[in-house]
Short mmCIF file of C-alpha atoms in Angstrom, two decimals:
data_model
loop_
_atom_site.label_atom_id
_atom_site.label_comp_id
_atom_site.label_asym_id
_atom_site.label_seq_id
_atom_site.Cartn_x
_atom_site.Cartn_y
_atom_site.Cartn_z
CA MET E 1463 57.96 -24.75 -43.92
CA LYS E 1464 54.66 -25.95 -45.30
CA LYS E 1465 53.62 -27.10 -41.83
CA ILE E 1466 54.38 -23.67 -40.35
CA PHE E 1467 52.39 -21.96 -43.11
CA THR E 1468 49.44 -24.29 -42.46
CA LEU E 1469 49.47 -23.54 -38.73
CA MET E 1470 49.60 -19.81 -39.39
CA SER E 1471 46.66 -20.11 -41.79
CA MET E 1472 44.62 -21.99 -39.21
CA ALA E 1473 45.42 -19.39 -36.57
CA LEU E 1474 44.30 -16.58 -38.87
CA MET E 1475 41.06 -18.45 -39.62
CA VAL E 1476 40.32 -18.91 -35.90
CA LEU E 1477 41.07 -15.23 -35.26
CA ALA E 1478 38.82 -14.19 -38.13
CA LEU E 1479 36.09 -16.48 -36.86
CA GLY E 1480 36.37 -14.94 -33.41
CA PHE E 1481 35.98 -11.43 -34.82
CA SER E 1482 33.04 -12.62 -36.92
CA GLN E 1483 31.29 -14.17 -33.95
CA LYS E 1484 31.92 -11.05 -31.89
CA ALA E 1485 30.36 -8.91 -34.58
CA MET E 1486 27.41 -11.29 -34.84
CA ALA E 1487 26.94 -11.16 -31.08
CA ALA E 1488 26.61 -7.35 -30.97
CA ASP E 1489 23.19 -6.24 -29.73
CA THR E 1490 20.99 -4.20 -32.04
CA TYR E 1491 18.56 -1.50 -30.93
CA VAL E 1492 15.65 -0.27 -33.03
CA VAL E 1493 13.21 2.57 -32.32
CA ALA E 1494 9.66 1.31 -32.95
CA GLY E 1495 6.43 3.22 -32.60
CA SER E 1496 4.08 5.62 -34.35
CA GLN E 1497 4.09 5.26 -38.13
CA ALA E 1498 3.68 9.01 -38.60
CA MET E 1499 6.94 9.61 -36.74
CA LEU E 1500 9.00 6.57 -37.77
CA GLY E 1501 7.66 5.54 -41.17
CA SER E 1502 6.64 2.05 -40.01
CA ASN E 1503 4.03 0.96 -37.52
CA TRP E 1504 5.63 -0.43 -34.32
CA ASN E 1505 8.13 -2.47 -36.31
CA GLY E 1506 10.91 -3.69 -34.02
CA THR E 1507 13.02 -4.98 -36.92
CA ASP E 1508 12.91 -1.95 -39.24
CA VAL E 1509 16.56 -1.36 -40.23
CA ASN E 1510 15.67 2.21 -41.18
CA ASN E 1511 15.14 2.92 -37.51
CA GLN E 1512 18.18 1.05 -36.14
CA MET E 1513 20.26 3.05 -33.67
CA THR E 1514 24.01 3.42 -34.17
CA PRO E 1515 26.63 3.14 -31.41
CA GLN E 1516 28.43 6.31 -30.30
CA SER E 1517 31.93 6.75 -28.93
CA ASP E 1518 30.57 7.41 -25.42
CA GLY E 1519 28.80 4.03 -25.34
CA THR E 1520 25.33 5.38 -26.10
CA MET E 1521 23.03 4.49 -29.02
CA LYS E 1522 21.55 7.14 -31.32
CA LEU E 1523 18.99 7.54 -34.12
CA VAL E 1524 18.15 10.78 -35.97
CA LYS E 1525 14.97 11.12 -38.06
CA SER E 1526 15.17 14.25 -40.20
CA SER E 1527 12.47 16.52 -41.64
CA VAL E 1528 9.56 14.49 -40.30
CA ALA E 1529 6.20 16.18 -40.95
CA LEU E 1530 4.13 15.94 -37.80
CA ALA E 1531 0.80 17.32 -36.65
CA ALA E 1532 0.44 18.60 -33.09
CA GLY E 1533 -0.04 15.68 -30.75
CA THR E 1534 1.61 12.92 -28.75
CA TYR E 1535 3.67 10.22 -30.47
CA GLU E 1536 4.69 7.02 -28.72
CA TYR E 1537 7.66 4.69 -29.12
CA LYS E 1538 9.78 2.00 -27.46
CA ILE E 1539 13.35 0.75 -27.91
CA VAL E 1540 13.52 -2.85 -29.19
CA LYS E 1541 16.58 -4.95 -28.40
CA ASN E 1542 17.57 -7.60 -30.93
CA GLY E 1543 14.18 -7.43 -32.59
CA SER E 1544 12.25 -9.01 -29.72
CA THR E 1545 12.85 -7.36 -26.34
CA TRP E 1546 10.68 -4.24 -25.95
CA ILE E 1547 12.08 -1.73 -23.47
CA PRO E 1548 9.49 0.57 -21.86
CA ASP E 1549 10.10 3.48 -19.53
CA GLY E 1550 10.68 2.97 -15.82
CA MET E 1551 6.92 2.65 -15.22
CA GLY E 1552 6.36 0.01 -17.90
CA ASN E 1553 4.74 2.46 -20.35
CA ASN E 1554 5.53 3.62 -23.88
CA GLN E 1555 7.93 6.54 -24.26
CA LYS E 1556 6.35 9.73 -25.64
CA VAL E 1557 7.30 12.61 -27.92
CA TYR E 1558 5.15 15.74 -27.51
CA ILE E 1559 4.68 18.00 -30.56
CA SER E 1560 3.06 21.34 -29.74
CA GLU E 1561 2.47 22.59 -33.29
CA GLU E 1562 2.35 21.31 -36.84
CA GLY E 1563 5.63 21.38 -38.75
CA ALA E 1564 8.77 19.57 -39.93
CA TYR E 1565 10.96 18.18 -37.15
CA ASP E 1566 14.34 16.56 -36.60
CA ILE E 1567 13.94 13.95 -33.87
CA THR E 1568 16.98 12.55 -32.05
CA PHE E 1569 16.61 9.36 -30.04
CA THR E 1570 19.36 8.42 -27.54
CA PHE E 1571 19.77 5.51 -25.17
CA THR E 1572 22.41 3.89 -22.96
CA PRO E 1573 22.06 0.10 -23.27
CA ASP E 1574 20.66 -1.71 -20.23
CA ASP E 1575 19.49 1.52 -18.60
CA ALA E 1576 15.87 2.30 -19.50
CA SER E 1577 15.99 5.55 -17.52
CA THR E 1578 18.32 7.05 -20.18
CA ILE E 1579 15.86 6.66 -23.09
CA LYS E 1580 15.26 10.13 -24.48
CA ALA E 1581 13.87 11.79 -27.61
CA GLU E 1582 14.38 15.44 -28.56
CA ALA E 1583 12.28 17.03 -31.31
CA VAL E 1584 13.50 20.27 -32.94
CA LYS E 1585 11.28 22.11 -35.41
CA THR E 1586 13.17 22.83 -38.64
CA GLY E 1587 10.45 24.19 -40.88
CA SER E 1588 6.77 24.25 -41.79
CA ALA E 1589 4.75 21.33 -43.10
CA HIS E 1590 1.10 20.50 -43.60
CA VAL E 1591 -0.19 17.20 -42.26
CA ASP E 1592 -3.60 15.76 -43.04
CA VAL E 1593 -4.71 14.21 -39.76
CA THR E 1594 -6.34 10.81 -39.95
CA TYR E 1595 -8.70 9.27 -37.43
CA LEU E 1596 -9.08 5.52 -37.14
CA VAL E 1597 -10.68 3.11 -34.68
CA ALA E 1598 -9.41 -0.30 -33.60
CA GLY E 1599 -10.32 -2.91 -31.01
CA VAL E 1600 -12.24 -6.15 -30.52
CA PRO E 1601 -14.10 -8.22 -31.63
CA ALA E 1602 -12.66 -9.05 -35.03
CA SER E 1603 -16.20 -9.56 -36.34
CA LEU E 1604 -16.58 -5.78 -36.03
CA PHE E 1605 -13.11 -4.43 -36.88
CA GLY E 1606 -11.89 -7.13 -39.28
CA THR E 1607 -8.64 -7.47 -37.31
CA GLU E 1608 -8.02 -7.07 -33.59
CA TRP E 1609 -6.31 -3.92 -32.29
CA ASP E 1610 -4.83 -3.06 -35.69
CA SER E 1611 -3.91 0.63 -35.85
CA SER E 1612 -2.93 0.38 -39.54
CA ASN E 1613 -6.14 -1.17 -40.89
CA THR E 1614 -7.41 1.57 -43.20
CA ASP E 1615 -10.80 -0.16 -43.46
CA ASN E 1616 -11.45 1.39 -40.05
CA LEU E 1617 -10.71 5.01 -41.04
CA LEU E 1618 -13.28 7.58 -39.90
CA ALA E 1619 -14.68 10.02 -42.46
CA GLU E 1620 -15.01 13.76 -41.86
CA GLN E 1621 -18.57 15.07 -41.37
CA SER E 1622 -20.08 18.50 -41.96
CA ASP E 1623 -20.10 19.30 -38.24
CA GLY E 1624 -16.33 18.81 -37.98
CA SER E 1625 -16.57 15.35 -36.42
CA PHE E 1626 -15.21 12.11 -37.89
CA SER E 1627 -17.30 8.94 -37.91
CA LYS E 1628 -17.71 5.44 -39.29
CA THR E 1629 -20.75 3.15 -39.23
CA TYR E 1630 -20.63 -0.65 -39.42
CA GLU E 1631 -23.90 -2.23 -40.49
CA ASN E 1632 -25.38 -5.64 -39.68
CA VAL E 1633 -22.58 -6.78 -37.38
CA GLU E 1634 -23.09 -9.89 -35.28
CA LEU E 1635 -22.20 -9.17 -31.66
CA THR E 1636 -22.11 -11.46 -28.63
CA ALA E 1637 -23.29 -10.22 -25.25
CA SER E 1638 -20.54 -12.04 -23.37
CA VAL E 1639 -17.84 -10.35 -25.50
CA GLY E 1640 -19.13 -6.79 -25.97
CA ILE E 1641 -16.92 -4.15 -27.62
CA GLN E 1642 -13.57 -2.71 -26.60
CA TYR E 1643 -11.96 0.03 -28.67
CA LYS E 1644 -9.66 3.02 -28.93
CA PHE E 1645 -9.22 5.83 -31.45
CA ILE E 1646 -5.94 6.29 -33.33
CA ILE E 1647 -5.15 9.90 -34.23
CA ASN E 1648 -2.61 10.25 -37.02
CA GLY E 1649 -1.13 6.88 -36.14
CA ASN E 1650 -1.07 7.48 -32.37
CA TRP E 1651 -3.27 5.65 -29.90
CA GLU E 1652 -5.34 7.95 -27.74
CA GLU E 1653 -4.16 8.00 -24.14
CA GLY E 1654 -6.04 6.33 -21.31
CA ASP E 1655 -7.80 3.01 -20.82
CA ASN E 1656 -9.70 1.10 -23.47
CA HIS E 1657 -13.32 2.10 -24.01
CA VAL E 1658 -15.80 -0.67 -23.19
CA VAL E 1659 -19.33 -1.01 -24.56
CA SER E 1660 -21.61 -3.69 -23.15
CA VAL E 1661 -23.88 -5.52 -25.55
CA PRO E 1662 -27.16 -6.24 -23.71
CA ASN E 1663 -28.14 -9.25 -25.83
CA SER E 1664 -26.48 -11.20 -28.59
CA GLY E 1665 -27.74 -10.30 -32.07
CA ILE E 1666 -27.25 -8.18 -35.20
CA TYR E 1667 -26.36 -4.50 -34.66
CA ASN E 1668 -25.43 -1.32 -36.46
CA VAL E 1669 -22.41 0.23 -34.73
CA LYS E 1670 -21.33 3.87 -35.13
CA PHE E 1671 -18.06 5.41 -33.88
CA THR E 1672 -17.76 9.21 -33.72
CA TYR E 1673 -14.78 11.38 -32.77
CA TRP E 1674 -14.80 15.17 -32.20
CA PRO E 1675 -11.24 16.56 -32.58
CA SER E 1676 -12.17 19.90 -31.07
CA ASP E 1677 -13.13 18.18 -27.82
CA ASN E 1678 -10.69 15.22 -27.97
CA TYR E 1679 -13.73 13.07 -27.34
CA GLY E 1680 -15.24 10.03 -29.02
CA GLN E 1681 -18.08 7.60 -28.47
CA CYS E 1682 -19.68 4.40 -29.73
CA ASP E 1683 -23.40 3.95 -30.36
CA ILE E 1684 -25.02 0.58 -31.02
CA ASP E 1685 -28.42 0.14 -32.64
CA PRO E 1686 -30.04 -3.33 -32.59
CA VAL E 1687 -31.27 -4.72 -35.89
CA THR E 1688 -32.17 -8.25 -34.82
CA VAL E 1689 -31.70 -9.25 -31.18
CA ASN E 1690 -31.68 -12.87 -30.13
CA PRO E 1691 -34.15 -13.66 -27.34
CA LEU E 1692 -32.48 -14.05 -23.96
CA VAL E 1693 -32.44 -17.62 -22.66
CA ILE E 1694 -31.78 -17.71 -18.93
CA GLU E 1695 -30.05 -20.95 -18.07
CA VAL E 1696 -29.18 -19.90 -14.53
CA MET E 1697 -29.48 -16.85 -12.30
CA SER E 1698 -26.67 -16.20 -9.82
CA ILE E 1699 -25.85 -13.85 -6.98
CA THR E 1700 -22.51 -12.07 -6.94
CA GLY E 1701 -21.16 -9.46 -4.55
CA GLU E 1702 -19.82 -8.89 -1.08
CA LEU E 1703 -22.21 -11.30 0.65
CA THR E 1704 -21.35 -14.40 -1.38
CA GLY E 1705 -17.58 -14.57 -1.75
CA GLY E 1706 -16.72 -11.45 -3.73
CA TRP E 1707 -17.55 -9.86 -7.05
CA ALA E 1708 -17.36 -11.76 -10.30
CA ASN E 1709 -15.64 -9.72 -13.01
CA GLY E 1710 -18.35 -9.50 -15.62
CA ASP E 1711 -17.64 -11.87 -18.47
CA TRP E 1712 -14.19 -12.68 -17.01
CA THR E 1713 -15.84 -15.22 -14.76
CA ASN E 1714 -14.48 -15.83 -11.29
CA GLU E 1715 -16.35 -19.07 -10.64
CA GLY E 1716 -15.98 -18.74 -6.89
CA ALA E 1717 -17.85 -15.45 -6.95
CA TRP E 1718 -21.03 -16.76 -8.63
CA ARG E 1719 -23.56 -18.36 -6.26
CA ASP E 1720 -26.14 -20.10 -8.43
CA MET E 1721 -29.81 -19.77 -7.55
CA THR E 1722 -32.55 -22.42 -7.72
CA GLN E 1723 -35.41 -21.91 -10.17
CA GLU E 1724 -38.68 -22.08 -8.23
CA SER E 1725 -40.97 -21.18 -11.14
CA GLU E 1726 -40.70 -19.77 -14.66
CA ASN E 1727 -39.57 -16.35 -13.48
CA VAL E 1728 -38.61 -16.81 -9.82
CA TRP E 1729 -35.17 -17.87 -8.60
CA THR E 1730 -33.99 -18.25 -5.00
CA LEU E 1731 -30.74 -18.71 -3.10
CA VAL E 1732 -30.50 -19.51 0.62
CA VAL E 1733 -27.15 -19.09 2.38
CA THR E 1734 -26.89 -20.41 5.93
CA GLY E 1735 -24.21 -19.84 8.54
CA ALA E 1736 -22.88 -16.66 6.96
CA GLU E 1737 -20.51 -14.82 9.33
CA ILE E 1738 -21.07 -11.13 8.61
CA GLU E 1739 -19.56 -8.10 10.30
CA ALA E 1740 -21.75 -5.05 10.88
CA GLY E 1741 -21.80 -2.76 7.84
CA THR E 1742 -23.29 -2.16 4.40
CA TYR E 1743 -22.83 -4.77 1.67
CA TYR E 1744 -23.52 -4.65 -2.09
CA TYR E 1745 -24.73 -7.40 -4.41
CA LYS E 1746 -26.68 -8.11 -7.59
CA ALA E 1747 -28.17 -10.98 -9.60
CA ALA E 1748 -27.05 -11.89 -13.11
CA ALA E 1749 -28.04 -14.36 -15.82
CA ASN E 1750 -25.74 -17.06 -17.18
CA HIS E 1751 -22.70 -15.97 -15.15
CA ASN E 1752 -22.54 -12.74 -17.14
CA TRP E 1753 -24.09 -9.46 -16.09
CA ASN E 1754 -23.74 -8.11 -19.66
CA GLU E 1755 -26.66 -10.31 -20.75
CA TYR E 1756 -29.15 -9.58 -17.99
CA CYS E 1757 -28.86 -8.50 -14.38
CA ILE E 1758 -30.88 -7.06 -11.52
CA PRO E 1759 -30.56 -4.12 -11.03
CA GLY E 1760 -30.12 -3.46 -14.74
CA ASP E 1761 -29.19 0.23 -14.58
CA GLY E 1762 -25.57 -0.33 -13.58
CA SER E 1763 -26.23 0.09 -9.86
CA ASN E 1764 -26.11 -2.53 -7.10
CA LYS E 1765 -28.49 -3.62 -4.39
CA GLU E 1766 -27.35 -2.93 -0.85
CA PHE E 1767 -28.17 -4.18 2.64
CA THR E 1768 -27.01 -2.82 6.00
CA PHE E 1769 -26.37 -5.13 8.95
CA ASP E 1770 -26.65 -3.23 12.23
CA GLU E 1771 -24.69 -5.83 14.19
CA SER E 1772 -22.20 -8.58 13.51
CA GLY E 1773 -23.39 -12.14 13.69
CA ILE E 1774 -24.18 -15.41 11.95
CA TYR E 1775 -27.02 -15.01 9.47
CA THR E 1776 -29.27 -16.92 7.11
CA LEU E 1777 -29.68 -15.02 3.83
CA LYS E 1778 -32.50 -15.59 1.35
CA PHE E 1779 -32.21 -13.95 -2.07
CA VAL E 1780 -35.24 -13.92 -4.41
CA ALA E 1781 -34.93 -12.76 -8.05
CA ASN E 1782 -37.99 -12.19 -10.25
CA THR E 1783 -37.00 -11.94 -13.93
CA GLU E 1784 -40.50 -10.86 -14.94
CA THR E 1785 -40.65 -7.84 -12.63
CA ASP E 1786 -36.85 -7.26 -12.49
CA GLU E 1787 -36.98 -7.36 -8.69
CA LEU E 1788 -34.32 -8.68 -6.31
CA THR E 1789 -35.05 -8.99 -2.60
CA LEU E 1790 -33.02 -10.14 0.40
CA ASP E 1791 -34.43 -11.44 3.70
CA VAL E 1792 -32.02 -11.96 6.61
CA GLU E 1793 -32.32 -13.80 9.91
CA LYS E 1794 -29.69 -13.68 12.63
CA THR E 1795 -29.08 -17.17 13.96
CA GLY E 1796 -26.10 -16.61 16.27
CA ASN E 1797 -23.11 -14.56 17.30
CA ILE E 1798 -19.65 -14.79 15.81
CA VAL E 1799 -17.40 -16.63 18.23
CA VAL E 1800 -13.91 -15.20 18.17
CA PRO E 1801 -11.38 -17.65 19.61
CA ASP E 1802 -9.24 -16.35 22.44
CA PRO E 1803 -5.72 -15.35 21.46
CA THR E 1804 -2.88 -17.59 22.59
CA LEU E 1805 0.48 -16.96 24.23
CA PHE E 1806 3.11 -19.53 25.17
CA ILE E 1807 6.14 -19.37 27.44
CA LEU E 1808 9.03 -20.50 25.30
CA GLY E 1809 12.19 -21.97 26.81
CA GLU E 1810 13.13 -23.52 30.16
CA ALA E 1811 9.77 -23.48 31.90
CA ASN E 1812 8.13 -26.51 33.58
CA ASP E 1813 10.84 -28.99 32.48
CA ASN E 1814 10.65 -27.83 28.85
CA GLY E 1815 13.70 -27.27 26.71
CA TRP E 1816 14.25 -24.73 23.98
CA ALA E 1817 12.20 -25.87 21.00
CA PRO E 1818 9.87 -23.92 18.68
CA ASN E 1819 7.11 -26.54 19.04
CA VAL E 1820 7.01 -26.69 22.85
CA GLY E 1821 5.74 -24.07 25.28
CA VAL E 1822 3.67 -23.46 28.39
CA GLU E 1823 0.27 -22.13 27.32
CA MET E 1824 -0.92 -19.17 29.35
CA THR E 1825 -4.54 -18.55 30.36
CA TYR E 1826 -6.34 -15.67 28.65
CA LEU E 1827 -8.94 -13.58 30.52
CA ASP E 1828 -10.13 -9.99 30.04
CA GLY E 1829 -7.29 -9.05 27.71
CA LYS E 1830 -4.49 -10.47 29.85
CA PHE E 1831 -2.50 -13.71 29.93
CA THR E 1832 -1.61 -15.50 33.15
CA ALA E 1833 0.44 -18.58 34.04
CA GLU E 1834 0.59 -19.59 37.70
CA ASP E 1835 3.31 -21.52 39.52
CA VAL E 1836 5.64 -21.90 36.57
CA THR E 1837 8.86 -23.70 37.54
CA PHE E 1838 12.26 -22.43 36.42
CA LYS E 1839 14.88 -24.89 37.67
CA GLY E 1840 17.92 -22.69 37.03
CA ALA E 1841 19.93 -25.17 35.00
CA ASN E 1842 22.38 -22.46 33.90
CA ASP E 1843 24.38 -21.56 37.02
CA GLY E 1844 21.15 -21.01 38.91
CA PHE E 1845 19.31 -19.21 36.11
CA SER E 1846 16.73 -20.16 33.47
CA TYR E 1847 16.01 -18.48 30.15
CA PHE E 1848 12.63 -17.89 28.51
CA SER E 1849 10.68 -15.71 26.09
CA PHE E 1850 7.19 -15.81 24.58
CA THR E 1851 5.47 -16.72 21.30
CA THR E 1852 1.88 -16.38 20.14
CA LYS E 1853 2.18 -19.51 17.98
CA LEU E 1854 4.10 -22.77 18.10
CA ALA E 1855 5.69 -24.64 15.21
CA ASP E 1856 4.80 -28.20 14.22
CA ASN E 1857 8.31 -29.59 14.45
CA PRO E 1858 11.35 -29.01 16.73
CA ASP E 1859 13.59 -27.49 14.04
CA ASP E 1860 11.27 -24.87 12.59
CA TRP E 1861 12.51 -21.77 14.36
CA ASP E 1862 11.89 -19.71 11.24
CA TYR E 1863 8.14 -20.35 11.49
CA ILE E 1864 7.76 -18.77 14.94
CA THR E 1865 10.13 -15.86 14.31
CA PRO E 1866 7.28 -13.43 13.39
CA PHE E 1867 5.36 -14.45 16.53
CA ARG E 1868 8.15 -14.24 19.12
CA ILE E 1869 8.05 -11.71 21.96
CA GLY E 1870 10.92 -10.87 24.29
CA ALA E 1871 12.31 -8.20 26.56
CA VAL E 1872 13.32 -4.75 25.37
CA SER E 1873 17.06 -5.13 25.80
CA ASP E 1874 20.37 -5.19 23.93
CA GLY E 1875 21.07 -8.70 25.25
CA ASP E 1876 19.64 -11.25 27.67
CA PHE E 1877 17.44 -9.41 30.17
CA LEU E 1878 18.25 -10.20 33.81
CA VAL E 1879 15.22 -10.33 36.09
CA THR E 1880 16.49 -9.12 39.45
CA GLU E 1881 14.64 -9.35 42.73
CA GLU E 1882 13.95 -5.60 42.54
CA LEU E 1883 12.01 -6.11 39.30
CA LEU E 1884 9.56 -8.64 40.77
CA GLY E 1885 6.09 -7.14 40.83
CA GLN E 1886 7.20 -4.36 38.47
CA GLU E 1887 6.25 -3.96 34.79
CA ILE E 1888 8.88 -5.21 32.35
CA SER E 1889 8.65 -3.91 28.78
CA LEU E 1890 8.25 -6.44 25.98
CA THR E 1891 8.56 -6.16 22.20
CA SER E 1892 7.85 -8.26 19.14
CA ASP E 1893 10.64 -6.52 17.24
CA GLY E 1894 13.89 -8.25 18.14
CA GLY E 1895 12.94 -8.99 21.74
CA GLN E 1896 15.57 -10.71 23.89
CA ALA E 1897 15.38 -13.76 26.19
CA LEU E 1898 14.73 -13.14 29.89
CA LYS E 1899 17.17 -14.58 32.43
CA ILE E 1900 15.48 -15.44 35.70
CA PRO E 1901 16.81 -16.97 38.99
CA ALA E 1902 15.63 -20.48 39.84
CA GLY E 1903 12.22 -20.51 41.47
CA ILE E 1904 8.46 -20.81 41.04
CA TYR E 1905 6.75 -17.78 39.52
CA THR E 1906 3.42 -16.44 38.38
CA LEU E 1907 3.59 -14.56 35.06
CA GLY E 1908 1.14 -11.93 33.81
CA VAL E 1909 1.35 -10.47 30.30
CA ASN E 1910 -0.68 -7.68 28.69
CA LEU E 1911 -0.06 -7.65 24.93
CA GLU E 1912 -1.90 -4.37 24.46
CA THR E 1913 0.57 -2.53 26.67
CA MET E 1914 3.38 -5.07 26.00
CA LYS E 1915 4.15 -5.43 29.72
CA LEU E 1916 5.17 -8.44 31.83
CA VAL E 1917 4.78 -8.75 35.60
CA LEU E 1918 6.55 -11.56 37.52
CA THR E 1919 5.69 -12.67 41.03
CA LYS E 1920 7.76 -15.27 42.91
CA THR E 1921 5.58 -17.88 44.61
CA GLY E 1922 8.13 -20.51 45.65
CA THR E 1923 11.78 -21.55 45.74
CA ILE E 1924 13.66 -24.60 44.43
CA ASP E 1925 17.24 -25.83 44.40
CA PRO E 1926 18.97 -25.08 41.10
CA THR E 1927 19.84 -28.17 39.10
CA ALA E 1928 23.28 -28.87 37.77
CA ILE E 1929 24.08 -27.58 34.31
CA GLU E 1930 25.30 -29.76 31.51
CA THR E 1931 28.68 -28.69 30.15
CA VAL E 1932 29.59 -29.89 26.69
CA GLU E 1933 32.39 -29.61 24.20
CA VAL E 1934 31.67 -29.07 20.53
CA GLU E 1935 32.80 -32.31 18.89
CA THR E 1936 31.57 -32.31 15.27
CA ALA E 1937 30.32 -29.84 12.73
CA ASN E 1938 27.13 -31.92 12.42
CA ASN E 1939 25.84 -30.90 15.86
CA VAL E 1940 23.00 -28.39 15.64
CA TYR E 1941 23.14 -25.40 17.98
CA TYR E 1942 20.90 -22.34 18.31
CA ASN E 1943 21.43 -19.08 20.15
CA LEU E 1944 18.83 -17.84 22.61
CA GLN E 1945 17.04 -15.98 19.81
CA GLY E 1946 16.42 -19.28 17.99
CA GLN E 1947 18.99 -18.60 15.27
CA ARG E 1948 21.03 -21.56 14.08
CA VAL E 1949 24.77 -21.24 14.79
CA ALA E 1950 27.12 -23.13 12.48
CA ALA E 1951 30.24 -22.91 14.67
CA PRO E 1952 29.37 -22.06 18.28
CA THR E 1953 32.02 -20.30 20.32
CA LYS E 1954 32.14 -19.83 24.09
CA GLY E 1955 28.70 -19.08 25.46
CA ILE E 1956 25.18 -20.41 26.15
CA TYR E 1957 23.27 -22.23 23.39
CA ILE E 1958 20.26 -24.47 22.78
CA HIS E 1959 21.29 -28.03 21.89
CA ASN E 1960 18.98 -31.07 21.66
CA GLY E 1961 16.22 -29.06 23.34
CA ARG E 1962 18.36 -28.09 26.35
CA LYS E 1963 20.40 -25.05 27.26
CA VAL E 1964 24.11 -25.86 27.38
CA ILE E 1965 27.37 -24.00 27.93
CA VAL E 1966 30.06 -24.24 25.27
CA LYS E 1967 33.53 -23.66 26.72
#
């Protein structure tokens, strides 16, 4: 009896543990966002904003009698305190309040379906809200903390003209860093991209932020107190003529082409063998791999140069840091040589077998490809099969490589070249083209890839060779269909095997 009681007790403990673990495993969902709307500032673990499950499987949170000013309030759903769920576009969700008042806000959400996130605000009464204006951003030497929307040290004070402003005095700023910022209105980040202010030279500055609520507009003004003298360690060219634009202080090393210092104020860069297409190109010079410190032109514009014809050029850039001048001299040294396109006959042509790395190269002239006296021995009951490709693979098994380059006949299956079609145009396609089946003989082939047409002319006859007939013996044999697709278990038909076309009976 004691043993039975013990077993029952153990079973109850296991059952209880299972229920406990199941409860522990339940996902939690918290609404996090604007402090004015939710009482905490983007806190994904605030139990006061935890959603509760509903009988229909949805989650729900109701915030009652929330005093809100007119404006836009943002939020996200946070799963298990760490997974932030945005809307379908990756952005914060938004609640729009058209007028000041007290509101009941209902948040609903179906787990694992971000498209169902919804918030409904219903005005329940009047309320007065004192709107606050705050600024946040980088660097921390200016704002104290980075991108902190709750740092009250960065509150703006109301001015007599109705604007709100704050001035920071004697702040050390670095040219390579600059200033990025946004305004926070009543706990809500202003919409749009971050504002960016370039600092021309490192030094000590007074910085003033001003926001005009009536215009929904703000700005930042910087006033130098003590500016460090600029030390130019290197001048560089960046732009469309030298490998692309560098991204300001986010340096793309490949886009800076360093110049050589010829004298105290003169720097040069000579680029030889530059292949340039006709057109207009933009460029500028900058100091120390950072156009925020010093650049030519310095007014935010770029220099430009127009090449009337394509060619190979020598480019000579000269930057004068004393006169803020940047010049470019060009000399054409040659023409751009464009290699002729290639086209290969793929398949049973000139003793070749079916392989993605073997083909008969055709001759290109005046936009057309030609191959003369190509032999098709007719190893398949008097017929040979072929198609085309603009590129060949490096190894005999890489059919996947040439798939995007293959060209065949417009047909639902193998395309039979009859005697009536000789000398006539046969339509080709690079989209699922089929192999061409041609009687044994010697032919001249002409292909125009602009019109996607093939013309065949018979120039000689040969005796068809005997075909190899095989039985499929093991699953390890590798077979391909005539489109170059590997076939795991070939049935009756014609296939490519060991580089040759065979019949499986």
